[in-house]
Short mmCIF file of C-alpha atoms and ligand atoms in Angstrom, two decimals:
data_model
loop_
_atom_site.label_atom_id
_atom_site.label_comp_id
_atom_site.label_asym_id
_atom_site.label_seq_id
_atom_site.Cartn_x
_atom_site.Cartn_y
_atom_site.Cartn_z
CA MET I 5 0.00 0.02 -0.13
CA MET I 6 1.27 3.42 -0.92
CA ALA I 7 1.71 6.05 1.97
CA ASP I 8 -0.48 9.11 1.84
CA ILE I 9 2.47 11.33 1.17
CA GLU I 10 3.42 9.14 -1.96
CA ILE I 11 -0.14 9.24 -3.27
CA ALA I 12 -0.25 13.14 -2.91
CA ALA I 13 3.32 13.31 -4.47
CA LYS I 14 1.87 11.40 -7.49
CA TRP I 15 -1.11 13.70 -7.78
CA VAL I 16 1.29 16.65 -7.55
CA ALA I 17 3.41 15.16 -10.36
CA GLU I 18 0.19 14.65 -12.44
CA ALA I 19 -1.49 17.94 -11.71
CA ARG I 20 -1.40 20.69 -14.59
CA SER I 21 -3.86 23.17 -12.97
CA VAL I 22 -3.31 23.73 -9.18
CA VAL I 23 -4.68 25.99 -6.55
CA VAL I 24 -2.85 26.41 -3.19
CA LEU I 25 -4.90 27.95 -0.36
CA THR I 26 -2.89 29.10 2.55
CA GLY I 27 -3.62 30.52 5.99
CA ALA I 28 -1.64 31.75 9.07
CA GLY I 29 0.20 28.31 9.59
CA MET I 30 2.00 28.85 6.28
CA SER I 31 3.95 31.72 7.93
CA ALA I 32 4.24 30.09 11.34
CA GLU I 33 7.72 28.61 10.60
CA SER I 34 8.77 32.15 9.57
CA SER I 35 8.09 33.20 13.10
CA VAL I 36 4.81 35.08 12.28
CA PRO I 37 2.60 33.80 15.10
CA THR I 38 -0.81 32.41 13.99
CA PHE I 39 -3.99 33.93 15.36
CA ARG I 40 -4.40 31.07 17.88
CA ASP I 41 -0.78 31.55 18.97
CA ALA I 42 -1.19 35.27 19.06
CA GLN I 43 -4.03 35.09 21.79
CA THR I 44 -1.55 35.59 24.63
CA GLY I 45 -1.19 38.56 27.02
CA LEU I 46 -3.53 41.29 26.30
CA TRP I 47 -5.19 39.44 23.56
CA GLU I 48 -6.26 36.52 25.72
CA ARG I 49 -9.07 38.82 26.85
CA PHE I 50 -10.52 39.41 23.34
CA GLU I 51 -12.09 37.05 20.86
CA PRO I 52 -10.45 37.69 17.47
CA GLU I 53 -13.91 38.37 16.04
CA HIS I 54 -14.09 41.16 18.62
CA LEU I 55 -10.57 42.54 17.84
CA ALA I 56 -10.29 42.45 14.12
CA THR I 57 -13.32 44.64 13.39
CA GLU I 58 -13.93 48.23 12.43
CA ASP I 59 -15.89 48.63 15.78
CA ALA I 60 -12.88 47.42 17.67
CA PHE I 61 -10.63 49.94 15.85
CA ARG I 62 -12.91 52.71 16.47
CA ALA I 63 -13.29 51.80 20.24
CA ASP I 64 -9.37 51.81 20.72
CA PRO I 65 -7.65 52.94 17.55
CA SER I 66 -4.38 53.28 19.41
CA LEU I 67 -4.35 49.81 20.74
CA VAL I 68 -5.57 48.07 17.49
CA TRP I 69 -3.25 50.23 15.33
CA THR I 70 -0.21 49.45 17.43
CA TRP I 71 -1.03 45.65 17.25
CA TYR I 72 -0.97 45.96 13.34
CA VAL I 73 2.24 48.00 13.36
CA TRP I 74 3.67 45.36 15.57
CA ARG I 75 2.73 42.54 13.13
CA SER I 76 4.09 44.38 10.34
CA MET I 77 7.33 44.57 11.93
CA LEU I 78 7.40 40.95 12.60
CA ILE I 79 6.43 40.25 8.95
CA ASP I 80 9.13 42.79 7.94
CA THR I 81 11.91 40.89 9.64
CA ALA I 82 10.55 37.50 8.73
CA ILE I 83 12.04 35.36 6.02
CA PRO I 84 10.02 32.94 3.72
CA ASN I 85 10.41 29.37 4.89
CA ALA I 86 10.98 26.17 2.86
CA GLY I 87 7.23 25.87 2.42
CA HIS I 88 6.93 29.36 0.61
CA THR I 89 10.07 28.68 -1.66
CA ALA I 90 8.67 25.20 -2.55
CA ILE I 91 5.45 26.72 -3.80
CA GLY I 92 7.08 29.31 -5.67
CA ALA I 93 9.36 26.88 -7.42
CA TRP I 94 6.31 24.65 -8.04
CA GLN I 95 4.55 27.57 -9.74
CA LYS I 96 7.69 28.31 -11.95
CA HIS I 97 7.85 24.69 -12.93
CA LEU I 98 4.23 24.48 -13.93
CA ALA I 99 4.59 27.76 -15.96
CA VAL I 100 7.12 26.16 -18.12
CA ASN I 101 5.26 22.90 -18.49
CA ASN I 102 2.07 23.87 -19.87
CA GLY I 103 0.47 24.28 -16.52
CA SER I 104 -0.54 26.78 -13.83
CA LEU I 105 -0.49 27.37 -10.08
CA THR I 106 -2.66 29.95 -8.34
CA VAL I 107 -1.82 30.90 -4.80
CA ALA I 108 -4.80 32.33 -2.78
CA THR I 109 -3.87 33.31 0.70
CA GLN I 110 -5.67 34.63 3.82
CA ASN I 111 -2.43 35.95 4.92
CA VAL I 112 -1.81 39.70 4.79
CA ASP I 113 2.02 39.18 4.69
CA ASP I 114 4.23 39.13 1.60
CA LEU I 115 6.02 35.99 2.32
CA HIS I 116 4.67 34.09 -0.69
CA GLU I 117 5.93 36.83 -3.04
CA ARG I 118 9.19 36.84 -1.35
CA GLY I 119 9.29 33.12 -1.50
CA GLY I 120 8.97 33.35 -5.41
CA ALA I 121 5.41 33.19 -6.10
CA ASP I 122 3.71 35.60 -8.58
CA ASP I 123 0.19 36.94 -8.84
CA VAL I 124 -0.80 35.91 -5.24
CA LEU I 125 -4.45 36.53 -4.46
CA HIS I 126 -4.69 38.20 -1.16
CA LEU I 127 -8.17 37.24 0.02
CA HIS I 128 -7.90 39.22 3.19
CA GLY I 129 -5.97 42.20 1.79
CA SER I 130 -2.49 43.28 2.70
CA LEU I 131 -0.77 44.77 5.79
CA HIS I 132 1.39 46.86 3.54
CA ASN I 133 -1.50 48.90 2.12
CA TYR I 134 -2.94 51.61 4.35
CA ARG I 135 -6.05 53.82 3.70
CA CYS I 136 -8.03 56.46 5.53
CA LEU I 137 -10.82 55.15 7.86
CA GLU I 138 -13.14 57.95 6.80
CA CYS I 139 -12.36 58.85 3.20
CA SER I 140 -10.87 55.42 2.12
CA ARG I 141 -8.04 57.14 0.11
CA PRO I 142 -4.77 55.26 0.12
CA ALA I 143 -1.88 56.74 2.03
CA ALA I 144 1.78 55.84 2.60
CA PHE I 145 2.84 54.69 5.91
CA ASP I 146 6.28 53.25 6.95
CA PRO I 147 5.88 51.01 10.00
CA ARG I 148 9.70 50.92 10.57
CA ALA I 149 9.63 54.64 11.47
CA ALA I 150 6.93 54.01 14.12
CA GLY I 151 9.10 53.00 17.08
CA ILE I 152 7.84 49.42 17.54
CA ARG I 153 10.28 46.61 17.74
CA ALA I 154 9.93 43.25 15.96
CA GLU I 155 9.80 41.43 19.19
CA ARG I 156 7.96 38.05 19.79
CA GLU I 157 5.79 39.54 22.47
CA PHE I 158 3.44 42.40 21.86
CA ASP I 159 4.46 45.33 24.35
CA GLU I 160 1.40 46.68 25.91
CA ASP I 161 3.52 49.49 27.40
CA ASN I 162 4.50 51.03 24.09
CA ILE I 163 1.16 52.13 22.45
CA LEU I 164 1.24 54.49 19.35
CA GLU I 165 -0.90 57.45 18.60
CA PRO I 166 -3.17 56.82 15.49
CA VAL I 167 -1.78 58.55 12.28
CA ALA I 168 -3.82 61.31 10.74
CA CYS I 169 -5.06 61.01 7.17
CA PRO I 170 -3.02 63.36 4.71
CA HIS I 171 -6.09 63.93 2.59
CA CYS I 172 -9.03 64.80 4.66
CA ALA I 173 -9.35 66.71 8.07
CA THR I 174 -11.03 64.09 10.19
CA GLY I 175 -9.67 60.48 9.26
CA ILE I 176 -7.01 58.24 10.63
CA LEU I 177 -5.26 55.46 8.88
CA ARG I 178 -6.32 52.04 9.04
CA PRO I 179 -4.52 48.86 7.69
CA GLY I 180 -5.58 47.39 4.41
CA VAL I 181 -6.61 44.20 5.83
CA VAL I 182 -10.20 42.61 5.64
CA TRP I 183 -11.92 42.73 9.04
CA PHE I 184 -14.72 40.55 10.22
CA GLY I 185 -17.83 41.91 8.67
CA GLU I 186 -16.13 43.29 5.60
CA MET I 187 -16.31 42.30 2.00
CA LEU I 188 -13.29 40.38 0.54
CA PRO I 189 -11.67 42.14 -2.40
CA GLN I 190 -13.89 41.01 -5.18
CA ASP I 191 -11.34 40.61 -7.96
CA ALA I 192 -9.10 38.30 -5.82
CA PHE I 193 -12.01 36.25 -4.43
CA SER I 194 -13.59 35.74 -7.87
CA SER I 195 -10.14 34.86 -9.42
CA ALA I 196 -9.71 32.27 -6.84
CA ILE I 197 -13.23 30.68 -7.59
CA HIS I 198 -12.37 30.66 -11.22
CA ALA I 199 -9.01 28.82 -10.60
CA LEU I 200 -10.62 26.45 -8.25
CA GLN I 201 -13.20 25.52 -10.94
CA GLN I 202 -10.41 24.73 -13.40
CA ALA I 203 -8.26 22.89 -10.90
CA ASP I 204 -7.24 19.23 -10.96
CA LEU I 205 -5.42 19.57 -7.50
CA VAL I 206 -6.17 21.87 -4.54
CA LEU I 207 -3.65 21.97 -1.70
CA VAL I 208 -4.94 23.71 1.64
CA VAL I 209 -1.88 24.66 4.01
CA GLY I 210 -2.11 25.98 7.51
CA THR I 211 -5.60 27.32 8.04
CA SER I 212 -8.08 26.48 10.74
CA GLY I 213 -10.79 26.92 8.27
CA LEU I 214 -13.09 28.88 10.75
CA VAL I 215 -13.31 32.16 8.79
CA GLN I 216 -15.92 32.46 5.94
CA PRO I 217 -16.08 32.74 3.10
CA ALA I 218 -12.41 31.63 2.66
CA ALA I 219 -13.10 28.46 4.54
CA SER I 220 -15.76 27.48 1.77
CA LEU I 221 -13.12 27.51 -1.16
CA PRO I 222 -11.44 24.08 -0.86
CA VAL I 223 -14.76 22.33 -1.27
CA ILE I 224 -15.69 24.39 -4.32
CA GLY I 225 -12.55 23.08 -5.99
CA GLN I 226 -13.35 19.50 -4.76
CA GLU I 227 -16.94 19.61 -6.02
CA ALA I 228 -15.67 20.88 -9.44
CA GLY I 229 -13.52 17.70 -9.62
CA ALA I 230 -10.11 18.48 -8.10
CA LYS I 231 -8.29 16.22 -5.82
CA LEU I 232 -8.16 17.93 -2.25
CA VAL I 233 -5.18 17.59 -0.11
CA GLU I 234 -4.85 19.27 3.35
CA MET I 235 -1.54 19.86 5.27
CA ASN I 236 -1.83 20.98 8.87
CA PRO I 237 -0.26 19.44 11.87
CA VAL I 238 -3.59 19.79 13.78
CA HIS I 239 -6.73 18.05 12.47
CA THR I 240 -9.49 20.59 11.29
CA ASP I 241 -13.00 20.30 10.00
CA LEU I 242 -11.65 19.81 6.55
CA SER I 243 -9.39 16.90 7.41
CA ASN I 244 -12.16 14.27 6.95
CA THR I 245 -13.34 15.82 3.78
CA ALA I 246 -9.97 16.05 2.11
CA ASP I 247 -9.09 13.22 -0.04
CA ILE I 248 -5.58 13.21 1.74
CA TYR I 249 -4.90 14.71 5.08
CA LEU I 250 -1.19 15.27 5.64
CA LYS I 251 -0.52 15.78 9.32
CA SER I 252 2.66 17.94 9.17
CA THR I 253 3.95 21.47 8.95
CA ALA I 254 4.35 23.59 5.75
CA ALA I 255 8.16 23.96 6.06
CA ALA I 256 8.68 20.26 6.76
CA MET I 257 6.23 18.69 4.30
CA MET I 258 5.97 20.96 1.18
CA PRO I 259 9.58 20.28 0.08
CA GLN I 260 8.97 16.58 0.67
CA LEU I 261 5.81 16.71 -1.39
CA LEU I 262 7.63 18.36 -4.38
CA ASP I 263 10.85 16.40 -3.90
CA GLU I 264 10.44 14.28 -7.04
CA LEU I 265 8.93 16.83 -9.26
CA LEU I 266 11.60 19.47 -8.63
CA ALA I 267 14.58 17.04 -8.32
P1 NAD G 308 -5.65 30.49 12.24
O1 NAD G 308 -4.58 31.02 13.32
O2 NAD G 308 -6.99 30.29 12.65
O3 NAD G 308 -5.18 28.97 12.04
C1 NAD G 308 -3.83 28.56 11.75
C2 NAD G 308 -3.83 27.16 11.45
O4 NAD G 308 -2.62 26.85 10.97
C3 NAD G 308 -4.22 26.18 12.39
O5 NAD G 308 -5.08 25.17 11.99
C4 NAD G 308 -2.94 25.60 12.89
O6 NAD G 308 -3.01 24.18 13.32
C5 NAD G 308 -2.11 25.51 11.55
N1 NAD G 308 -0.56 25.60 11.73
C6 NAD G 308 0.14 25.98 12.80
N2 NAD G 308 1.43 25.95 12.45
C7 NAD G 308 1.54 25.46 11.22
C8 NAD G 308 2.64 25.05 10.35
N3 NAD G 308 3.93 25.12 10.80
N4 NAD G 308 2.36 24.42 9.19
C9 NAD G 308 1.07 24.38 8.75
N5 NAD G 308 -0.05 24.68 9.59
C10 NAD G 308 0.21 25.13 10.65
O7 NAD G 308 -5.29 31.12 10.94
P2 NAD G 308 -6.26 31.31 9.69
O8 NAD G 308 -6.89 30.15 9.54
O9 NAD G 308 -5.35 31.84 8.61
O10 NAD G 308 -7.22 32.52 10.06
C11 NAD G 308 -8.15 32.96 9.17
C12 NAD G 308 -8.24 34.44 9.16
O11 NAD G 308 -8.82 34.78 10.49
C13 NAD G 308 -7.15 35.37 9.06
O12 NAD G 308 -6.81 35.35 7.70
C14 NAD G 308 -7.55 36.55 9.62
O13 NAD G 308 -8.13 37.36 8.55
C15 NAD G 308 -8.74 36.16 10.56
N6 NAD G 308 -8.30 36.58 11.86
C16 NAD G 308 -7.75 37.90 12.10
C17 NAD G 308 -7.42 38.21 13.49
C18 NAD G 308 -6.73 39.52 13.62
O14 NAD G 308 -6.38 40.20 12.68
N7 NAD G 308 -6.67 40.01 14.82
C19 NAD G 308 -7.51 37.30 14.43
C20 NAD G 308 -8.02 36.05 14.17
C21 NAD G 308 -8.34 35.64 12.88
ZN1 ZN G 309 -9.08 60.69 4.95
#
């Protein structure tokens, strides 16, 4: 009998149209804490759904702003892990072999891009884009100049003032991420669905699958005929639905999965 990893590697070798769906676990081995990991200290007292909302930002803009600036700093100093670079190499391999690979991520970091992937669909926006909370116009902001250090623990004693919008009199800047209750960027979301409808293989890496509508994407691919493979060290609601569940981490398992293909 073939082991699951061998069957999955065979599917990888055969697939011409691939979608890779990723979540916070993808970046965990680049030292960016996942949302579950991040619920320490101050954030133990908040449900993520009550933190990552416009209401939460309006209720305490300094605190929420500082938390995002801190996450930007962590991402800035993070480097892509072996999982990111394997996905980038796989995409290039398919591009020169009459295939295609679409990366659609819930992550607001740029580690897929720095790991060599192109045209990444950012379903939940990007931490590197800022816009005004009131007039919505984009504005430049450099988190490195804000005085927050890229330390593993969020420092509750160093809280920033919100930054005024350069365009209007009343607004402050907010991060360009999708908060709970907000629409996903429609072009990224519809491109992901389009890719899933063409896919012969869908690989889901490092997401708890608890946040809709992103959590509904894997099954859209599977129902359209794709093989569905999940990679996560912890069992999720998707693990039983997936055709193969690989119980491992992104940086450990992605290179193994692509070993033969990219050899
Ligand atoms: P998550 O933290 O809910 O889940 C991370 C998953 O990754 C877990 O299932 C975990 O087992 C897995 N994992 C951990 N280490 C891994 C590794 N090394 N390799 C592979 N998998 C690993 O993250 P999510 O599913 O991406 O969350 C979805 C969305 O929730 C986020 O995109 C975000 O928009 C939203 N959210 C935001 C906030 C916030 O901004 N404050 C808080 C919570 C959730
Ligand atoms: Zn403004």
